[in-house]
Coordinates of C-alpha atoms in Angstrom, one line a residue:
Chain A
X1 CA 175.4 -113.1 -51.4
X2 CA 172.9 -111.6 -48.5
X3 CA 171.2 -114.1 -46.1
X4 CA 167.8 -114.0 -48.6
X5 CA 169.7 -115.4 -51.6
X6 CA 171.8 -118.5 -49.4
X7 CA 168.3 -119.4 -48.2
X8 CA 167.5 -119.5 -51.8
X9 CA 169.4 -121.8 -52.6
X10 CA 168.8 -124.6 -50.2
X11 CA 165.5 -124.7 -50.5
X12 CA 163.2 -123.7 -53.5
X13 CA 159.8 -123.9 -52.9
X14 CA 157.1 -124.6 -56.0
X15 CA 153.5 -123.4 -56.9
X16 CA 152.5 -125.2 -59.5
X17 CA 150.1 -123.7 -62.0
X18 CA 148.5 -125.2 -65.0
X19 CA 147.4 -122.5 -67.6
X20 CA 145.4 -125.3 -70.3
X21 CA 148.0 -128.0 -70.4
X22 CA 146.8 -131.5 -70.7
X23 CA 148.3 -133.0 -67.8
X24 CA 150.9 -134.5 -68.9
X25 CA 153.4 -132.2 -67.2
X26 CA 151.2 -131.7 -64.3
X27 CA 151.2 -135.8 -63.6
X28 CA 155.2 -135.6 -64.3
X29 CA 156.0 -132.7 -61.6
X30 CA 154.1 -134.9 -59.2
X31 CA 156.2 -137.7 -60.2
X32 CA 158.9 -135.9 -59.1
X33 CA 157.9 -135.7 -55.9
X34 CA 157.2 -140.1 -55.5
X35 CA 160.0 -142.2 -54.4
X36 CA 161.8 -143.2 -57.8
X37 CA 162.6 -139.4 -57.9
X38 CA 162.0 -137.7 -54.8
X39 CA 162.6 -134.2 -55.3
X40 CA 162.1 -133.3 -51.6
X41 CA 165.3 -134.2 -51.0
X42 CA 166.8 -131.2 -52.2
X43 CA 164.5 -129.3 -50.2
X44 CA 161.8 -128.8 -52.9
X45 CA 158.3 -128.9 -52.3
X46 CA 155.3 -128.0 -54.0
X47 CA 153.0 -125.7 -51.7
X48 CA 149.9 -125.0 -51.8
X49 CA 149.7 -121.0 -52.1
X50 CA 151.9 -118.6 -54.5
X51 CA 152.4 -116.8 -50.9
X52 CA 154.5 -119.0 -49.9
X53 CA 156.4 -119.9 -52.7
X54 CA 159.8 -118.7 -54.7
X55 CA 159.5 -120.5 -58.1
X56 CA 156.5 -120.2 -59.6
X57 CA 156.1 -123.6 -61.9
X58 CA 153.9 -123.1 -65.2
X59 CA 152.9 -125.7 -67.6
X60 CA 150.1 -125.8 -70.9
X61 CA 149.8 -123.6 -73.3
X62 CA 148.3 -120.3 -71.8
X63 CA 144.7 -119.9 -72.9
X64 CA 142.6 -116.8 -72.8
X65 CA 140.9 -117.6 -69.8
X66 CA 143.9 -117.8 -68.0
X67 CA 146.5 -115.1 -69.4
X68 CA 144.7 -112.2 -66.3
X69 CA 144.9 -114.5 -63.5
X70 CA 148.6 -115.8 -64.4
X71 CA 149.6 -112.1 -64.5
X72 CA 147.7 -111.9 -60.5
X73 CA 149.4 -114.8 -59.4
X74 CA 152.7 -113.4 -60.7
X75 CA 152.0 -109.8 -58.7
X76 CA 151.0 -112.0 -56.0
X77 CA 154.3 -114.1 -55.9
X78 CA 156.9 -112.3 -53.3
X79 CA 160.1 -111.4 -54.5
X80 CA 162.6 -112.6 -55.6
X81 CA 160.5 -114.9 -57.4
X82 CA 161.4 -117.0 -60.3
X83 CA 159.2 -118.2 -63.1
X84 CA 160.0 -121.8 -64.8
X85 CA 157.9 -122.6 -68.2
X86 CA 157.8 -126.3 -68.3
X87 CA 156.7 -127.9 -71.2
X88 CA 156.0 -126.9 -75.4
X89 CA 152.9 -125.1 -74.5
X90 CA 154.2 -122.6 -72.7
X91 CA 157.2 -122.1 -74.0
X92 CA 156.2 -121.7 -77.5
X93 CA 152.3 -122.8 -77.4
X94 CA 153.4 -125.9 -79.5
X95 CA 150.5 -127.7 -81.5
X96 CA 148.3 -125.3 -80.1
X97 CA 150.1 -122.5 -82.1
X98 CA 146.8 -121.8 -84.5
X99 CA 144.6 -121.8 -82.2
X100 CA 141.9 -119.2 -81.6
X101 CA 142.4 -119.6 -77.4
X102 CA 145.9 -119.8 -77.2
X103 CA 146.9 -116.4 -78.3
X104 CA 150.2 -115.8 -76.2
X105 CA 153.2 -117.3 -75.2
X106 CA 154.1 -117.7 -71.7
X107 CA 157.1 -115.2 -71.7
X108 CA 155.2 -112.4 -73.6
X109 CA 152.5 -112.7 -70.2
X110 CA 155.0 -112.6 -67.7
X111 CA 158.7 -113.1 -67.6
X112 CA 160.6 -116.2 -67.7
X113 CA 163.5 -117.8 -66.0
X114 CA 164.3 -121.0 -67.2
X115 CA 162.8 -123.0 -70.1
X116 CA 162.3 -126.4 -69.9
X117 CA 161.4 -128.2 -73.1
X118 CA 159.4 -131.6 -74.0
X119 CA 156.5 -133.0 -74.3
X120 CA 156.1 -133.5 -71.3
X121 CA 159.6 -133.3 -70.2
X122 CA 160.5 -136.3 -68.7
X123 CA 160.9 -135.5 -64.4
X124 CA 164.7 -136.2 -64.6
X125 CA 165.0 -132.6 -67.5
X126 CA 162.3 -131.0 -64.5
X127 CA 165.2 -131.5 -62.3
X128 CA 167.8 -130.3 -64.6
X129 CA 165.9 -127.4 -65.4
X130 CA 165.9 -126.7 -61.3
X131 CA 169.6 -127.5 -61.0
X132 CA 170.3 -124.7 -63.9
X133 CA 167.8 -122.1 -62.2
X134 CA 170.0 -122.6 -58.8
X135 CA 172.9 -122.0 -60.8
X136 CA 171.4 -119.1 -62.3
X137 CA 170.6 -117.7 -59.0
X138 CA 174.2 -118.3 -58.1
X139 CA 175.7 -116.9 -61.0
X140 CA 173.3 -113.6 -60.6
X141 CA 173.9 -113.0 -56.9
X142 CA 177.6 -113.5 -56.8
X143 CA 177.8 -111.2 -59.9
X144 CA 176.1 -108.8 -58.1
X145 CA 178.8 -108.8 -54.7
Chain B
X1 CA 120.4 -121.1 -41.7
X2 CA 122.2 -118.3 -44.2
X3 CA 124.3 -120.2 -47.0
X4 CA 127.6 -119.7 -47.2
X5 CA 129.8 -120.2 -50.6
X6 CA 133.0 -121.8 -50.4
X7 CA 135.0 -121.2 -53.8
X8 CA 137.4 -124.1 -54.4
X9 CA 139.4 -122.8 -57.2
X10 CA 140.6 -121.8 -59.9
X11 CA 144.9 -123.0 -58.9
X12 CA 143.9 -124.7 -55.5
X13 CA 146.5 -127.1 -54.3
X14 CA 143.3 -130.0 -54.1
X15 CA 143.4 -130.6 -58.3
X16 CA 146.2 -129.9 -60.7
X17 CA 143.7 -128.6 -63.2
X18 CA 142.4 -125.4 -63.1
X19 CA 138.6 -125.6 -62.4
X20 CA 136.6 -123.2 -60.1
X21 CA 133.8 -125.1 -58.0
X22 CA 131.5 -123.5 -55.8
X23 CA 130.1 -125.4 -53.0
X24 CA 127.0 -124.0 -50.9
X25 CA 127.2 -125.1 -47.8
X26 CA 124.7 -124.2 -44.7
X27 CA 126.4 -125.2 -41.5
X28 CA 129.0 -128.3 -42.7
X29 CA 126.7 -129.8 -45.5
X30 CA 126.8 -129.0 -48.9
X31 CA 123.2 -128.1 -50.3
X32 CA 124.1 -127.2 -54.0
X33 CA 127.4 -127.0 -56.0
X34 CA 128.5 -125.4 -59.2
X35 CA 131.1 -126.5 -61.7
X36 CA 133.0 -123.7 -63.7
X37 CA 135.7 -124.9 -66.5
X38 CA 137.1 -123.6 -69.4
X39 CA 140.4 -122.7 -68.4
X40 CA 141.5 -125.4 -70.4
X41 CA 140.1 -124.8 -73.6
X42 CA 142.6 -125.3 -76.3
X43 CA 139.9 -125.6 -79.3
X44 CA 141.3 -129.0 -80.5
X45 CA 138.1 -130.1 -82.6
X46 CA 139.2 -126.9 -84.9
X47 CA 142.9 -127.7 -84.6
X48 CA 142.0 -131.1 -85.9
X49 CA 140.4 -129.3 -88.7
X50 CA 143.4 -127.9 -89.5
X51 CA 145.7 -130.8 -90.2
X52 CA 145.6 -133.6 -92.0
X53 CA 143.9 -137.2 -91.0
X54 CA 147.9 -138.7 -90.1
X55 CA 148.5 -135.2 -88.2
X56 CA 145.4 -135.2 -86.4
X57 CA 146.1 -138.4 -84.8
X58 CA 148.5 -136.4 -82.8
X59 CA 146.5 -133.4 -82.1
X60 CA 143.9 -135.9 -80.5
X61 CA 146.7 -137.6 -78.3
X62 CA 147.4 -134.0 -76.8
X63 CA 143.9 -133.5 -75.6
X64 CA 144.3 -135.0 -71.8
X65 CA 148.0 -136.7 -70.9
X66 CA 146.3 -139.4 -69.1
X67 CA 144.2 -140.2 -71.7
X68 CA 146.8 -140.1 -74.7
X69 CA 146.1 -143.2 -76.1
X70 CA 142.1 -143.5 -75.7
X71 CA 141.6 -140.3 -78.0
X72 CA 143.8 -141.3 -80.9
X73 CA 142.4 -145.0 -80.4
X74 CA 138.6 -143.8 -81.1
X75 CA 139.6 -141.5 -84.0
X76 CA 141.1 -143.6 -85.7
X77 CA 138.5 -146.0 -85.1
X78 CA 136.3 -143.6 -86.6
X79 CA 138.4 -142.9 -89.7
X80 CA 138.3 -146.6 -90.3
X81 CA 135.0 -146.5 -90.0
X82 CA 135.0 -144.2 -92.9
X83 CA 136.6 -146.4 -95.3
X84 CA 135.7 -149.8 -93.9
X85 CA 139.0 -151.0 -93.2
X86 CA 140.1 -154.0 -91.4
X87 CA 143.0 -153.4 -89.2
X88 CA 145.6 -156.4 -89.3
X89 CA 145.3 -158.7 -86.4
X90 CA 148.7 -157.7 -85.4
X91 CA 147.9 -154.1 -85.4
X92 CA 145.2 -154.9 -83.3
X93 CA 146.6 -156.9 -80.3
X94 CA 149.6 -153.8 -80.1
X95 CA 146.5 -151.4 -80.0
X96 CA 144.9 -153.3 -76.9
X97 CA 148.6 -153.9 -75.4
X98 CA 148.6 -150.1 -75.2
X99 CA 145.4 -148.9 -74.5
X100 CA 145.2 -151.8 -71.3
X101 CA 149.0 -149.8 -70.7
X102 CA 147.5 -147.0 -70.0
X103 CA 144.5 -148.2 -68.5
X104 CA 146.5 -149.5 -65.3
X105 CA 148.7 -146.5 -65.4
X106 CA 146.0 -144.2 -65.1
X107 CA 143.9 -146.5 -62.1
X108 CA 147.4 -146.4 -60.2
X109 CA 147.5 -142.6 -60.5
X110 CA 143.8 -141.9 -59.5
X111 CA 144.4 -144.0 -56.3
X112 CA 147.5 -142.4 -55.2
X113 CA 145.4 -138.9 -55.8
X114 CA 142.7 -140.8 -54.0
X115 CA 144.8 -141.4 -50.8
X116 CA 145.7 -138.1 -51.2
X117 CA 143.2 -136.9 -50.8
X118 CA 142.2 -138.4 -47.6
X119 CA 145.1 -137.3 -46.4
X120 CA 146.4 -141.1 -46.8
X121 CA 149.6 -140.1 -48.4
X122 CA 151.6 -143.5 -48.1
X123 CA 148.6 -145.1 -50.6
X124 CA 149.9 -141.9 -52.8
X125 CA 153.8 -142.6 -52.6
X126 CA 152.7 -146.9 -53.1
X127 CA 151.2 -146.3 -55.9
X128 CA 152.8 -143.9 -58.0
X129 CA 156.1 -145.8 -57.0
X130 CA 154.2 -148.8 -58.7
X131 CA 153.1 -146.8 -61.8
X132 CA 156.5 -145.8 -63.0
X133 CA 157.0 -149.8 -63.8
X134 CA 153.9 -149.5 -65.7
X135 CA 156.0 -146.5 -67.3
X136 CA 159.0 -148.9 -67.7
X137 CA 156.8 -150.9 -69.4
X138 CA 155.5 -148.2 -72.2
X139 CA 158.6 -146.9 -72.8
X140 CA 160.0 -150.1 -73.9
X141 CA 157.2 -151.1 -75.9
X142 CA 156.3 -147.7 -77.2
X143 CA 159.3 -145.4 -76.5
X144 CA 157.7 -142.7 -74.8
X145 CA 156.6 -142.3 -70.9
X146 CA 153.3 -140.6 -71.7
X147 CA 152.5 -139.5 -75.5
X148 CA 153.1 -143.3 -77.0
X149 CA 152.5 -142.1 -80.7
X150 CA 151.8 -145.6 -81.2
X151 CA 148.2 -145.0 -83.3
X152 CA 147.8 -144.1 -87.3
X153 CA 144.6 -145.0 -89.2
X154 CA 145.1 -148.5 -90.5
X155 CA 147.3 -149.7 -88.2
X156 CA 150.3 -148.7 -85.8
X157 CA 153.3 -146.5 -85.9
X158 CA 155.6 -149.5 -84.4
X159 CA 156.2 -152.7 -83.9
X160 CA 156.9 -154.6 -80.3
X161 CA 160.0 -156.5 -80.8
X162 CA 160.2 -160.1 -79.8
X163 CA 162.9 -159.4 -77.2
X164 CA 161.0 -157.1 -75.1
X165 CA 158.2 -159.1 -74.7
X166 CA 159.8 -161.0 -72.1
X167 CA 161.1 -158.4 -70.0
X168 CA 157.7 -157.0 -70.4
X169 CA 156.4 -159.9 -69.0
X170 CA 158.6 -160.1 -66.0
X171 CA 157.8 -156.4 -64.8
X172 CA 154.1 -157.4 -65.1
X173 CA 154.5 -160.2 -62.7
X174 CA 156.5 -158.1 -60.6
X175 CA 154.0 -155.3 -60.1
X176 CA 151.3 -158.0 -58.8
X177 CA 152.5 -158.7 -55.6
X178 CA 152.4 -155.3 -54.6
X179 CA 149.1 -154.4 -56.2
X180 CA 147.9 -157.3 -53.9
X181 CA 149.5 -155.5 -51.5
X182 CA 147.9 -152.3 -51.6
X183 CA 144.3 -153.6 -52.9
X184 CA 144.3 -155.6 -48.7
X185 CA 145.7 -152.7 -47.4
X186 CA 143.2 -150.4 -49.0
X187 CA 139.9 -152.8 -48.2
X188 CA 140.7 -153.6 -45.3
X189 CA 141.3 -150.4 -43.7
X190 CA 139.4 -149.1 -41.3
X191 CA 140.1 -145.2 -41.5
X192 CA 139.7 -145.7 -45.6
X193 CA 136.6 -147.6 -44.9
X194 CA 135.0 -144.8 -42.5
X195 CA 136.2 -142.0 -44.8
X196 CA 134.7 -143.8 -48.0
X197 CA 131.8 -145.9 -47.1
X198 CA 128.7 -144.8 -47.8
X199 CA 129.9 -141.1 -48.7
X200 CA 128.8 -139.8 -52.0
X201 CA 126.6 -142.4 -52.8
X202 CA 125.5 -142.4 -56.6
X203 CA 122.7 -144.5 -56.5
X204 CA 121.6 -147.1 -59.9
X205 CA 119.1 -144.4 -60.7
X206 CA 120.7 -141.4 -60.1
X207 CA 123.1 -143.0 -62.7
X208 CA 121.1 -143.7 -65.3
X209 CA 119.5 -140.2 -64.9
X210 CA 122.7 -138.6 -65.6
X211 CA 123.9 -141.2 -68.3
X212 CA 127.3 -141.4 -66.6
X213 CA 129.8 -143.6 -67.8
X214 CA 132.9 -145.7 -67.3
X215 CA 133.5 -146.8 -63.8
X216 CA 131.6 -144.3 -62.5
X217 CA 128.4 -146.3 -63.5
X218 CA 129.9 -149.7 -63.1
X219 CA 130.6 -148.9 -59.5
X220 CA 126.4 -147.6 -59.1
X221 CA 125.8 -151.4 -60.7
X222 CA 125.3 -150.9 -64.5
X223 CA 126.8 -153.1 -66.7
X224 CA 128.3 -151.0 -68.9
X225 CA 131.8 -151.5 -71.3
X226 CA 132.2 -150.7 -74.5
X227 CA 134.8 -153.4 -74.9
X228 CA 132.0 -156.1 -73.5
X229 CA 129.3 -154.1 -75.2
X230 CA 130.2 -154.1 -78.6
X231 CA 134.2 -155.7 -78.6
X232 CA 136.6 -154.4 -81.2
X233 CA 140.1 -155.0 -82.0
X234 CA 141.4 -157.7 -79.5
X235 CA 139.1 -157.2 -76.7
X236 CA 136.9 -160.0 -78.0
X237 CA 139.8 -162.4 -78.4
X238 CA 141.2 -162.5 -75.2
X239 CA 139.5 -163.9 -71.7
X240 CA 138.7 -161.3 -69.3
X241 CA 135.6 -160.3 -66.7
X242 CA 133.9 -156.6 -66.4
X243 CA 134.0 -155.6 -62.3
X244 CA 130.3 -154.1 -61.6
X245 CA 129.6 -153.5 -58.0
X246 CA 126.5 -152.1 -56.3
X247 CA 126.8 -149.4 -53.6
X248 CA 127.8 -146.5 -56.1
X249 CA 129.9 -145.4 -52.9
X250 CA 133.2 -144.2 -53.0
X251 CA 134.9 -147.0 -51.5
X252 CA 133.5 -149.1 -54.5
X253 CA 134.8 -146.5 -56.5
X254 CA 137.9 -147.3 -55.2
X255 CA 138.2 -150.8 -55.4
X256 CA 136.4 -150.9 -58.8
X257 CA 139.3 -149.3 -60.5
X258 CA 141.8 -151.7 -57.8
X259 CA 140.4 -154.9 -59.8
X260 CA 139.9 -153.1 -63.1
X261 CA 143.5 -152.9 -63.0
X262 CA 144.1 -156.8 -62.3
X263 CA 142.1 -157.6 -65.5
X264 CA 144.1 -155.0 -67.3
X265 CA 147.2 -156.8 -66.7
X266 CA 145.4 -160.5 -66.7
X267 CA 144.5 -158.6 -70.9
X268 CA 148.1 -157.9 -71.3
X269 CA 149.5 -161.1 -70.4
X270 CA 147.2 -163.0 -72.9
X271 CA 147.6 -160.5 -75.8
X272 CA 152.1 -160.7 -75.2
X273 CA 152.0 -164.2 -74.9
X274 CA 149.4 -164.4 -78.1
X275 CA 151.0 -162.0 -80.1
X276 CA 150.6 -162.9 -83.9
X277 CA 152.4 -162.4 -86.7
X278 CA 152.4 -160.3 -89.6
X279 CA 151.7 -156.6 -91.0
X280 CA 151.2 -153.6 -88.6
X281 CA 149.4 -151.6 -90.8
X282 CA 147.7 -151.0 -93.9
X283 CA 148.1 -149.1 -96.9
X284 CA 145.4 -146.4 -96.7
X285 CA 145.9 -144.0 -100.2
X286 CA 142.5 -141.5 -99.7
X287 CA 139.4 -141.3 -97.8
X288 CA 136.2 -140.8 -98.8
X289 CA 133.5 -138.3 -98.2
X290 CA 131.4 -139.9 -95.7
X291 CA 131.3 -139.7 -91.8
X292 CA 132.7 -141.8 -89.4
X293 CA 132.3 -142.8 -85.6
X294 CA 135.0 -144.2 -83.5
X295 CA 134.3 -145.0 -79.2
X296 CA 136.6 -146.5 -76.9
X297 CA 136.4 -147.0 -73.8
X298 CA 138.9 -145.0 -71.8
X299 CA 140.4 -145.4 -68.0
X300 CA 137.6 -142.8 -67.3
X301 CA 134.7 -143.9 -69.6
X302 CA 133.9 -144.1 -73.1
X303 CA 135.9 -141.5 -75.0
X304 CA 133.8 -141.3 -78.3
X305 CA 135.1 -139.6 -81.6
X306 CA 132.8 -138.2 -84.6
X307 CA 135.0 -137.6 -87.8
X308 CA 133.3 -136.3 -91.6
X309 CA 135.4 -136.2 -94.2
X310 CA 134.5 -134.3 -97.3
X311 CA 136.8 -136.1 -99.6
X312 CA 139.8 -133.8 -98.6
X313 CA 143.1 -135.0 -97.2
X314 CA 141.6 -133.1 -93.6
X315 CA 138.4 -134.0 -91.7
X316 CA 135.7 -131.5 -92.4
X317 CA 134.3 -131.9 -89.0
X318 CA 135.9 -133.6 -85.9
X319 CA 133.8 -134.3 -82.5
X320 CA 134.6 -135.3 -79.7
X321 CA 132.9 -136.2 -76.0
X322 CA 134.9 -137.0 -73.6
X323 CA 134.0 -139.1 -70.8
X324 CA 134.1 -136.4 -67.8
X325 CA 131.7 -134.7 -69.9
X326 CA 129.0 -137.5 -69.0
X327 CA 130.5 -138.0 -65.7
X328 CA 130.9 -134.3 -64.5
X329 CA 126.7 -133.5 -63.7
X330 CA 126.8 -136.3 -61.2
X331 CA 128.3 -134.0 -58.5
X332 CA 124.8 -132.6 -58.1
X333 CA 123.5 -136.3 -57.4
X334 CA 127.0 -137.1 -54.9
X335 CA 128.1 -133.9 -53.4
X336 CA 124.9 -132.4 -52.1
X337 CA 124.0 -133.4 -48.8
X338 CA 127.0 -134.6 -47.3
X339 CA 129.6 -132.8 -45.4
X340 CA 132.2 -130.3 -47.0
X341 CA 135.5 -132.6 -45.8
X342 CA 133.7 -135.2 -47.8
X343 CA 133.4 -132.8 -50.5
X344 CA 137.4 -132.9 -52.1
X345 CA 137.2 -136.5 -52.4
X346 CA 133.4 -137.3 -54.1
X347 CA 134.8 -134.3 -56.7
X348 CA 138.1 -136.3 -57.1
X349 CA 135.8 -140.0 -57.2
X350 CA 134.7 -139.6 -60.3
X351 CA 138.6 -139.4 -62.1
X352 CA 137.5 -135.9 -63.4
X353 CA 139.4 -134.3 -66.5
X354 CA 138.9 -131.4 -67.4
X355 CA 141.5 -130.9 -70.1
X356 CA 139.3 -133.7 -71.9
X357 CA 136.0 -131.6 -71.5
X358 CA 136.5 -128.1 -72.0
X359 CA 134.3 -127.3 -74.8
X360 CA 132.6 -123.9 -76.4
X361 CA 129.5 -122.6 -77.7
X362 CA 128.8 -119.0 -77.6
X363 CA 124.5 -119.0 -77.4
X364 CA 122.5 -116.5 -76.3
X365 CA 120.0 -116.4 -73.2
X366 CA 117.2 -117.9 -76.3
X367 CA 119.5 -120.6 -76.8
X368 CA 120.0 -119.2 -80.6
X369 CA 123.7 -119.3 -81.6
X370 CA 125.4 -116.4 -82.1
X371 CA 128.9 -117.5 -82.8
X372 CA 129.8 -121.5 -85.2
X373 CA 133.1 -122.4 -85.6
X374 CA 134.6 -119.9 -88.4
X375 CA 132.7 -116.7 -86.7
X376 CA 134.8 -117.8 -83.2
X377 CA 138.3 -117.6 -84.9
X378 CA 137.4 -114.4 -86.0
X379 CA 136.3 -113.0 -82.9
X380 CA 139.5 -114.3 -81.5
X381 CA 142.0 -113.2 -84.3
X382 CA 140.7 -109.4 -83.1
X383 CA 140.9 -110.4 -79.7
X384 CA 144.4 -111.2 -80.3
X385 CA 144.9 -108.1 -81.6
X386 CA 143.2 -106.1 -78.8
X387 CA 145.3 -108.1 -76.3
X388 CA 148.1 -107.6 -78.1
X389 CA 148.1 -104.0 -78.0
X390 CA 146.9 -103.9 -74.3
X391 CA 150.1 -105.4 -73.2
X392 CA 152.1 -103.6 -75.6
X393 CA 153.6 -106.6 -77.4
X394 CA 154.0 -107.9 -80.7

């Protein structure tokens, strides 16, 4: 495990990015962040630029409009960089799966790390689905030594 | 002076929505200002199409999270509306429990986005630490945190049990105290009061002008509620006052939806403790042709629903206008003219939703339509295809 990957670990930092979801799982990743769950105190905090981030958090089902700048913001994302779907739009478009806007899911855009299923997921599975990406980034870089 | 644009958007940490504003600014004011949405749309009024009048219910709820129970609550007001039914009393009072739910849980979450904002984050961490009792709340009267699932046409999907209502009171009364709390600390702040008063001031006019809605007028002093206007299901039954102030400012903005909240919990005290007896819903075997239209007035405004039914088990036709829709053009009345810091927090003053609004129509610079409903999927089924073989993908 190099320097880059411990760092990893202790603190994942989020950009959030909501491709046509309805806000349901937008309002629950900020709820993760208030005091009954407090995600910051693992070291997790949502930033405000894909620059400075290492997991890059999508939720809604991923609309026309949106499929070229998701694929930007995932050239833009420095590496290693992890994607987390949250939600049944993006993992599998859901309700929305006949609909003339929604013509992709998420992991045929870009790939994906870690699913996390719901709708919306309630903020304590967003915080397994975390736990099991650190594991995964565990299980990858000690696999790798 | 040369104008400058500042872009605000589309994934900018200020909304979790995508939306792409423009703002024209010479020197720090803000002379003109353009919205642009439709990241968001999902095409639920053809979705609706799709599914059945039972299924569709649940299509509507999915249009904005905040909103989930305002949507389902005008459609199937506007189903019944179709076939004249009479929803039983009971039925009704659980509707109003729910919708008033939502109503406090959605106040709470705009005024922790509201402090924000201003950079005021321990109003943010108050009040979202106060709305996951409201969520306490839902879950043990509907199940769910967010989609409740509670609506069907004729009636609703579940009953509140007789044991909960007691526990569901005692949360209530618990949240009060703080919500005191928070609505002196709030008014009586002075670095709240000097960032909000008098900033983004929608004026009684203005308001009519752009026939906003919701609290958005009510703040600007009209007197306007579609549960006061023209009650339905409980509303008229039990005791409780419309806030109206005058300023249009976004302080009152503010404290409007502060004391909306206080009635929405004084509403759910009366309609626990009145709960009556009997059926929660109603045998409903076809609809009619005919059409059908169903308002309620949601956290944001009134959310109003247009359903036709040709006689089939789907609706032929579903519309819907959502309240940002009405609320949205009243940027260019707030935003111009005052300074760009001011700017994030008129755009955020009006609860905007964008998932709710996001709507299509392909026209041409004549304004003749090139594109209706069936011609669209179309268009988009090659689409598909195209983008499909761009990205090499099946």
């Amino acid at each position: 495990m190099n320097l880059k990957q411990k760092a990893l670990l202790k603190s994942l930092w989020v950009f959030h990015m909501s491709t046509g979801s309805c806000n349901n799982c937008d309002i629950e990743i900020i709820d993760c962040l208030t005091p009954r769950h407090d995600i910051e105190r693992f070291g997790m905090v949502l930033v405000g630029s894909i620059k400075h981030a290492d997991v890059l958090l999508v939720t809604g089902s991923v609309t026309r409009k949106c499929i070229p700048r998701i694929k930007r913001i995932y050239e833009q994302m420095p590496k290693p960089g992890f994607v987390v779907a949250m939600g049944e739009c993006s993992l599998s478009r859901g309700m929305y799966i006949n609909s003339y806007n929604c013509p992709l899911p998420l992991d045929k855009v870009i790939p994906v790390d870690v699913y996390v299923p719901g709708c919306p997921p309630r903020p304590e599975a967003m915080i397994a689905g975390i736990v099991k990406l650190i594991e995964k980034i565990k299980a990858t870089s000690e696999g790798k030594k | 002076m040369a104008k400058t644009i500042v872009p605000i958007g589309p994934y900018h940490p200020l909304q979790e929505e995508p939306e792409f504003f423009s703002l024209m600014v010479e020197g720090e004011r803000v002379v003109d200002i353009d919205v642009q949405i439709g990241y968001n749309h999902r095409g639920i009024e053809k979705i609706s199409e799709m599914k059945n009048f039972d299924q569709s219910t649940f299509a509507v709820e999915r249009i904005c999270g905040i909103c989930s129970t305002s949507h389902p609550f005008a459609y199937t007001r506007a189903v019944e509306d179709i076939i004249q039914a009479e929803v039983p009393l009971r039925a009704q009072y659980i509707r109003t429990i729910i919708a008033e739910g939502e109503r406090v849980h959605s106040h709470l979450l705009w005024l922790g986005l509201a402090g924000h904002f201003l950079g005021y984050n321990t109003v943010f961490m108050w009040a979202w630490k106060l709305r996951e009792e409201i969520l306490d709340v839902m879950e043990i009267l509907s199940g769910n945190r967010n989609n409740y699932a509670m609506f069907k046409p004729g009636g609703v999907r579940r009953d509140i049990k007789a044991e909960d209502i007691p526990v569901v009171l005692k949360k209530l009364d618990s949240i009060v105290p703080t919500l005191t709390m928070i609505k002196k600390a709030v008014m009586d702040d002075p670095v709240l009061q000097a960032r909000t008063k008098n900033v983004g001031v929608l004026t009684k006019e203005k308001a009519i002008d752009y026939c906003a809605l919701g609290p958005t007028a009510r703040s600007s002093g009209i007197a306007i509620d579609v549960r006061k206007d023209s009650p339905y299901e409980a509303y008229d039954k039990v005791e409780w006052d419309m806030i109206v102030l005058k300023n249009g400012d976004v302080f009152d903005k503010v404290v409007l939806r502060i004391l909306e909240t206080f009635e929405s919990i004084r509403i759910l005290r009366q309609c626990l403790k009145n709960l009556p007896g009997g059926k929660i819903d109603m045998q409903i075997t076809d609809i009619p042709p005919g059409e059908g239209i169903g308002t309620h007035e949601a956290p944001r405004g009134e959310s109003f629903h247009y359903v036709l039914s040709d006689g089939t088990n789907r609706p032929a036709r579903h519309k819907i206008r959502a309240p940002t829709f009405m609320n949205m053009p009243t940027y260019k009345a707030t935003v111009v003219g005052e300074t760009i810091s001011d700017a994030a927090i008129i755009l955020a003053a009006i609860d905007p939703c964008y998932c709710c609004t996001e709507r299509m129509a392909v026209r041409d610079t004549k304004g003749k339509m090139l594109y209706n409903g069936e011609g669209l999927v179309k268009l988009s089924q090659e689409k598909t295809e195209k983008i499909r073989e761009k990205l090499g993908r099946c």
